């Protein structure tokens, strides 16, 4: 049997915090660092170890902090540097770790670098960003589309050139070809690592190297365009290696790359043990399922077979040579119980099923805030409730094409990023206990009266209780971390049954992604004992509606 190298970041469990929506300590309607500090015991008790916190730096918030105007300053709405240091100490005192978000493909257009860069053609910061002349007819240099709709090029009247922004026009892409840019970035990374943080999640890291010939996009879906044009440029590995060499290698920290466009065929170039690049990645193949020509607002159908195929192919492609994170949602995608489970009648059952899935697949689990209580998509009633720039931009585009608000809302309520960004539901009190303010930055999901942490804590069969049990189990049994993986239910469109095994033990995980009860005897050996199910009683060979069963093979 082949052997996987051991590492602390393979054995621990990541919990992702979206700070604006986690907990508001001072009643201004915006979550903040002191709000997180006051929930550290909750997190410890849940059993998670690595807290990844989305950007908290100075930012005009065009993309909620993913547009940074000062990398060394904390945004006052989140608190101060002292608060961050206290948070870090609070985590370390509890034996937990902190990783921050590093967004260095682009800055805010309000960053001093960009202000200088756009000020004139001969400013010394001009080539910190990517400027190109228009085509002879005045149109943008390429047909590239931004991730958030419209052209990825913005015309600058003063200098008569376009600058590149793969995201919003307030997020100009840095020019990594320029060694001065790279060295500024390494200084920023070291500034934070010197404070003692435990690593970074590297935002859109495969996008930092651009194709020098700037080819037009020709693929027919947006995820394919990402692979063809935006991701995995020719120098990306030189840059990552240099970054590791100049900063990360000097510290015992983890690096997790966010990987739009990193497919299974190129993954090992980033995470292969021999490459000395990133520790692990969040690949987005399963998240991008269903995206058509212009992305999520031109949807295409998919099903469980596609999800399983992606997990199977990735596991095979990586083997013992590298490592990934396992997650089914984050701040950019709908809530996993609404997307892959059943958030109606079977919300509790299917939330537990999703929990068993992410905690028993092969890779470091990442739990997004609120999943542990089964939070769902929100179904806003009006576009005025939406805050996300992506949703709003696409709305304006679709409106021009004749779509009504009602029609667009149906799509936004299914695909929009704000589904995951409504405030954490702590209790059935005002604003779900998230904030004492009369107005939160985004509305609370009205289902908080029923779905909240306090209610879960009073119920021994709650989603939260199930998470705690699964987290303990994952940590007790090495097989779930390092063991091999194989799907047993290939070709079945509602069953996901797989085994995890090593020299010491073997488990079979049986997940029913439907409300139809089914006999699974043909998948099981005679010697299976049930360790855990999301039902209160056990049943031998039947898998009931949305049942998740963990079996030990003796
Ligand atoms: O959000 C997405 C789909 O709706 C993704 O395509 C997302 O844009 C992509 O995964 C990159 O995401 C990251 O960088 C963005 C930021 O808006 C996201 O929040 C972040 O996770 C730009 O910094
Ligand atoms: Ca606040």
PDB file of N, CA and C in Angstrom, residues 411-459:
ATOM      1  N   UNK A 411     -33.227  33.292 -10.066  1.00  0.00           N
ATOM      2  CA  UNK A 411     -31.847  32.820 -10.279  1.00  0.00           C
ATOM      3  C   UNK A 411     -30.936  33.239  -9.137  1.00  0.00           C
ATOM      4  N   UNK A 412     -31.072  34.512  -8.715  1.00  0.00           N
ATOM      5  CA  UNK A 412     -30.192  35.011  -7.651  1.00  0.00           C
ATOM      6  C   UNK A 412     -30.410  34.213  -6.374  1.00  0.00           C
ATOM      7  N   UNK A 413     -31.670  33.894  -6.100  1.00  0.00           N
ATOM      8  CA  UNK A 413     -31.955  33.140  -4.879  1.00  0.00           C
ATOM      9  C   UNK A 413     -31.393  31.725  -4.941  1.00  0.00           C
ATOM     10  N   UNK A 414     -31.143  31.253  -6.146  1.00  0.00           N
ATOM     11  CA  UNK A 414     -30.554  29.926  -6.266  1.00  0.00           C
ATOM     12  C   UNK A 414     -29.022  29.975  -6.312  1.00  0.00           C
ATOM     13  N   UNK A 415     -28.486  30.964  -7.035  1.00  0.00           N
ATOM     14  CA  UNK A 415     -27.042  30.952  -7.289  1.00  0.00           C
ATOM     15  C   UNK A 415     -26.252  32.035  -6.563  1.00  0.00           C
ATOM     16  N   UNK A 416     -26.918  33.053  -6.038  1.00  0.00           N
ATOM     17  CA  UNK A 416     -26.233  34.245  -5.532  1.00  0.00           C
ATOM     18  C   UNK A 416     -25.314  33.971  -4.345  1.00  0.00           C
ATOM     19  N   UNK A 417     -24.251  34.757  -4.251  1.00  0.00           N
ATOM     20  CA  UNK A 417     -23.283  34.579  -3.168  1.00  0.00           C
ATOM     21  C   UNK A 417     -23.833  35.050  -1.816  1.00  0.00           C
ATOM     22  N   UNK A 418     -24.818  35.977  -1.858  1.00  0.00           N
ATOM     23  CA  UNK A 418     -25.366  36.448  -0.584  1.00  0.00           C
ATOM     24  C   UNK A 418     -26.108  35.355   0.178  1.00  0.00           C
ATOM     25  N   UNK A 419     -26.470  34.284  -0.492  1.00  0.00           N
ATOM     26  CA  UNK A 419     -27.066  33.138   0.215  1.00  0.00           C
ATOM     27  C   UNK A 419     -26.194  32.682   1.375  1.00  0.00           C
ATOM     28  N   UNK A 420     -24.881  32.783   1.151  1.00  0.00           N
ATOM     29  CA  UNK A 420     -23.944  32.305   2.170  1.00  0.00           C
ATOM     30  C   UNK A 420     -23.504  33.432   3.093  1.00  0.00           C
ATOM     31  N   UNK A 421     -23.968  34.641   2.807  1.00  0.00           N
ATOM     32  CA  UNK A 421     -23.423  35.797   3.537  1.00  0.00           C
ATOM     33  C   UNK A 421     -24.415  36.422   4.505  1.00  0.00           C
ATOM     34  N   UNK A 422     -25.595  35.847   4.650  1.00  0.00           N
ATOM     35  CA  UNK A 422     -26.516  36.383   5.653  1.00  0.00           C
ATOM     36  C   UNK A 422     -25.930  36.066   7.033  1.00  0.00           C
ATOM     37  N   UNK A 423     -26.289  36.895   8.036  1.00  0.00           N
ATOM     38  CA  UNK A 423     -25.650  36.749   9.342  1.00  0.00           C
ATOM     39  C   UNK A 423     -25.812  35.365   9.981  1.00  0.00           C
ATOM     40  N   UNK A 424     -24.765  34.989  10.697  1.00  0.00           N
ATOM     41  CA  UNK A 424     -24.769  33.751  11.476  1.00  0.00           C
ATOM     42  C   UNK A 424     -25.941  33.801  12.454  1.00  0.00           C
ATOM     43  N   UNK A 425     -26.661  32.675  12.545  1.00  0.00           N
ATOM     44  CA  UNK A 425     -27.871  32.639  13.368  1.00  0.00           C
ATOM     45  C   UNK A 425     -27.562  32.036  14.746  1.00  0.00           C
ATOM     46  N   UNK A 426     -27.374  32.946  15.712  1.00  0.00           N
ATOM     47  CA  UNK A 426     -26.959  32.507  17.047  1.00  0.00           C
ATOM     48  C   UNK A 426     -28.128  32.127  17.942  1.00  0.00           C
ATOM     49  N   UNK A 427     -29.246  32.866  17.789  1.00  0.00           N
ATOM     50  CA  UNK A 427     -30.381  32.619  18.697  1.00  0.00           C
ATOM     51  C   UNK A 427     -31.662  33.093  18.023  1.00  0.00           C
ATOM     52  N   UNK A 428     -32.790  32.992  18.722  1.00  0.00           N
ATOM     53  CA  UNK A 428     -34.041  33.481  18.120  1.00  0.00           C
ATOM     54  C   UNK A 428     -34.333  34.919  18.537  1.00  0.00           C
ATOM     55  N   UNK A 429     -33.319  35.585  19.095  1.00  0.00           N
ATOM     56  CA  UNK A 429     -33.517  36.987  19.463  1.00  0.00           C
ATOM     57  C   UNK A 429     -33.349  37.903  18.249  1.00  0.00           C
ATOM     58  N   UNK A 430     -33.511  39.220  18.501  1.00  0.00           N
ATOM     59  CA  UNK A 430     -33.380  40.207  17.427  1.00  0.00           C
ATOM     60  C   UNK A 430     -32.149  39.931  16.543  1.00  0.00           C
ATOM     61  N   UNK A 431     -32.317  40.051  15.239  1.00  0.00           N
ATOM     62  CA  UNK A 431     -31.232  39.799  14.283  1.00  0.00           C
ATOM     63  C   UNK A 431     -30.515  38.468  14.544  1.00  0.00           C
ATOM     64  N   UNK A 432     -31.232  37.499  14.987  1.00  0.00           N
ATOM     65  CA  UNK A 432     -30.656  36.165  15.234  1.00  0.00           C
ATOM     66  C   UNK A 432     -29.520  36.215  16.250  1.00  0.00           C
ATOM     67  N   UNK A 433     -29.508  37.262  17.072  1.00  0.00           N
ATOM     68  CA  UNK A 433     -28.434  37.380  18.061  1.00  0.00           C
ATOM     69  C   UNK A 433     -27.110  37.811  17.454  1.00  0.00           C
ATOM     70  N   UNK A 434     -27.127  38.151  16.161  1.00  0.00           N
ATOM     71  CA  UNK A 434     -25.896  38.554  15.459  1.00  0.00           C
ATOM     72  C   UNK A 434     -25.506  39.980  15.820  1.00  0.00           C
ATOM     73  N   UNK A 435     -26.502  40.844  15.975  1.00  0.00           N
ATOM     74  CA  UNK A 435     -26.225  42.269  16.182  1.00  0.00           C
ATOM     75  C   UNK A 435     -27.384  42.915  16.910  1.00  0.00           C
ATOM     76  N   UNK A 436     -27.079  43.947  17.708  1.00  0.00           N
ATOM     77  CA  UNK A 436     -28.151  44.674  18.392  1.00  0.00           C
ATOM     78  C   UNK A 436     -28.638  45.848  17.550  1.00  0.00           C
ATOM     79  N   UNK A 437     -28.043  46.021  16.376  1.00  0.00           N
ATOM     80  CA  UNK A 437     -28.380  47.162  15.518  1.00  0.00           C
ATOM     81  C   UNK A 437     -29.813  47.065  14.993  1.00  0.00           C
ATOM     82  N   UNK A 438     -30.377  48.220  14.601  1.00  0.00           N
ATOM     83  CA  UNK A 438     -31.693  48.177  13.974  1.00  0.00           C
ATOM     84  C   UNK A 438     -31.591  47.773  12.517  1.00  0.00           C
ATOM     85  N   UNK A 439     -30.391  47.924  11.960  1.00  0.00           N
ATOM     86  CA  UNK A 439     -30.224  47.580  10.543  1.00  0.00           C
ATOM     87  C   UNK A 439     -28.882  46.877  10.360  1.00  0.00           C
ATOM     88  N   UNK A 440     -28.914  45.630   9.948  1.00  0.00           N
ATOM     89  CA  UNK A 440     -27.658  44.925   9.672  1.00  0.00           C
ATOM     90  C   UNK A 440     -27.222  45.226   8.239  1.00  0.00           C
ATOM     91  N   UNK A 441     -25.949  45.024   7.960  1.00  0.00           N
ATOM     92  CA  UNK A 441     -25.447  45.353   6.598  1.00  0.00           C
ATOM     93  C   UNK A 441     -26.158  44.521   5.543  1.00  0.00           C
ATOM     94  N   UNK A 442     -26.624  43.352   5.952  1.00  0.00           N
ATOM     95  CA  UNK A 442     -27.427  42.502   5.062  1.00  0.00           C
ATOM     96  C   UNK A 442     -28.499  41.851   5.936  1.00  0.00           C
ATOM     97  N   UNK A 443     -29.666  41.604   5.357  1.00  0.00           N
ATOM     98  CA  UNK A 443     -30.756  41.075   6.174  1.00  0.00           C
ATOM     99  C   UNK A 443     -30.480  39.652   6.654  1.00  0.00           C
ATOM    100  N   UNK A 444     -30.990  39.393   7.836  1.00  0.00           N
ATOM    101  CA  UNK A 444     -30.910  38.062   8.430  1.00  0.00           C
ATOM    102  C   UNK A 444     -31.913  37.149   7.712  1.00  0.00           C
ATOM    103  N   UNK A 445     -31.565  35.888   7.567  1.00  0.00           N
ATOM    104  CA  UNK A 445     -32.510  34.933   6.995  1.00  0.00           C
ATOM    105  C   UNK A 445     -33.690  34.758   7.968  1.00  0.00           C
ATOM    106  N   UNK A 446     -34.926  35.001   7.497  1.00  0.00           N
ATOM    107  CA  UNK A 446     -36.074  34.936   8.414  1.00  0.00           C
ATOM    108  C   UNK A 446     -36.225  33.582   9.117  1.00  0.00           C
ATOM    109  N   UNK A 447     -35.589  32.549   8.609  1.00  0.00           N
ATOM    110  CA  UNK A 447     -35.752  31.248   9.271  1.00  0.00           C
ATOM    111  C   UNK A 447     -34.917  31.106  10.562  1.00  0.00           C
ATOM    112  N   UNK A 448     -34.293  32.230  11.003  1.00  0.00           N
ATOM    113  CA  UNK A 448     -33.451  32.154  12.212  1.00  0.00           C
ATOM    114  C   UNK A 448     -34.245  31.783  13.465  1.00  0.00           C
ATOM    115  N   UNK A 449     -35.558  32.063  13.454  1.00  0.00           N
ATOM    116  CA  UNK A 449     -36.339  31.753  14.659  1.00  0.00           C
ATOM    117  C   UNK A 449     -36.335  30.246  14.925  1.00  0.00           C
ATOM    118  N   UNK A 450     -36.166  29.494  13.840  1.00  0.00           N
ATOM    119  CA  UNK A 450     -36.182  28.041  13.946  1.00  0.00           C
ATOM    120  C   UNK A 450     -34.767  27.455  13.880  1.00  0.00           C
ATOM    121  N   UNK A 451     -33.936  28.056  13.030  1.00  0.00           N
ATOM    122  CA  UNK A 451     -32.582  27.535  12.826  1.00  0.00           C
ATOM    123  C   UNK A 451     -31.593  28.460  13.523  1.00  0.00           C
ATOM    124  N   UNK A 452     -31.052  28.057  14.646  1.00  0.00           N
ATOM    125  CA  UNK A 452     -30.048  28.880  15.326  1.00  0.00           C
ATOM    126  C   UNK A 452     -29.233  28.027  16.305  1.00  0.00           C
ATOM    127  N   UNK A 453     -28.109  28.588  16.711  1.00  0.00           N
ATOM    128  CA  UNK A 453     -27.173  27.848  17.563  1.00  0.00           C
ATOM    129  C   UNK A 453     -27.825  27.442  18.885  1.00  0.00           C
ATOM    130  N   UNK A 454     -28.517  28.393  19.514  1.00  0.00           N
ATOM    131  CA  UNK A 454     -29.106  28.086  20.822  1.00  0.00           C
ATOM    132  C   UNK A 454     -30.074  26.905  20.753  1.00  0.00           C
ATOM    133  N   UNK A 455     -30.914  26.929  19.716  1.00  0.00           N
ATOM    134  CA  UNK A 455     -31.868  25.821  19.555  1.00  0.00           C
ATOM    135  C   UNK A 455     -31.110  24.502  19.399  1.00  0.00           C
ATOM    136  N   UNK A 456     -30.032  24.525  18.629  1.00  0.00           N
ATOM    137  CA  UNK A 456     -29.243  23.307  18.436  1.00  0.00           C
ATOM    138  C   UNK A 456     -28.651  22.827  19.750  1.00  0.00           C
ATOM    139  N   UNK A 457     -28.200  23.797  20.560  1.00  0.00           N
ATOM    140  CA  UNK A 457     -27.531  23.406  21.804  1.00  0.00           C
ATOM    141  C   UNK A 457     -28.487  22.722  22.781  1.00  0.00           C
ATOM    142  N   UNK A 458     -29.797  22.986  22.592  1.00  0.00           N
ATOM    143  CA  UNK A 458     -30.767  22.366  23.496  1.00  0.00           C
ATOM    144  C   UNK A 458     -31.295  21.036  22.976  1.00  0.00           C
ATOM    145  N   UNK A 459     -30.755  20.591  21.864  1.00  0.00           N
ATOM    146  CA  UNK A 459     -31.302  19.400  21.217  1.00  0.00           C
ATOM    147  C   UNK A 459     -30.169  18.412  20.956  1.00  0.00           C
TER     148      UNK A 459
END
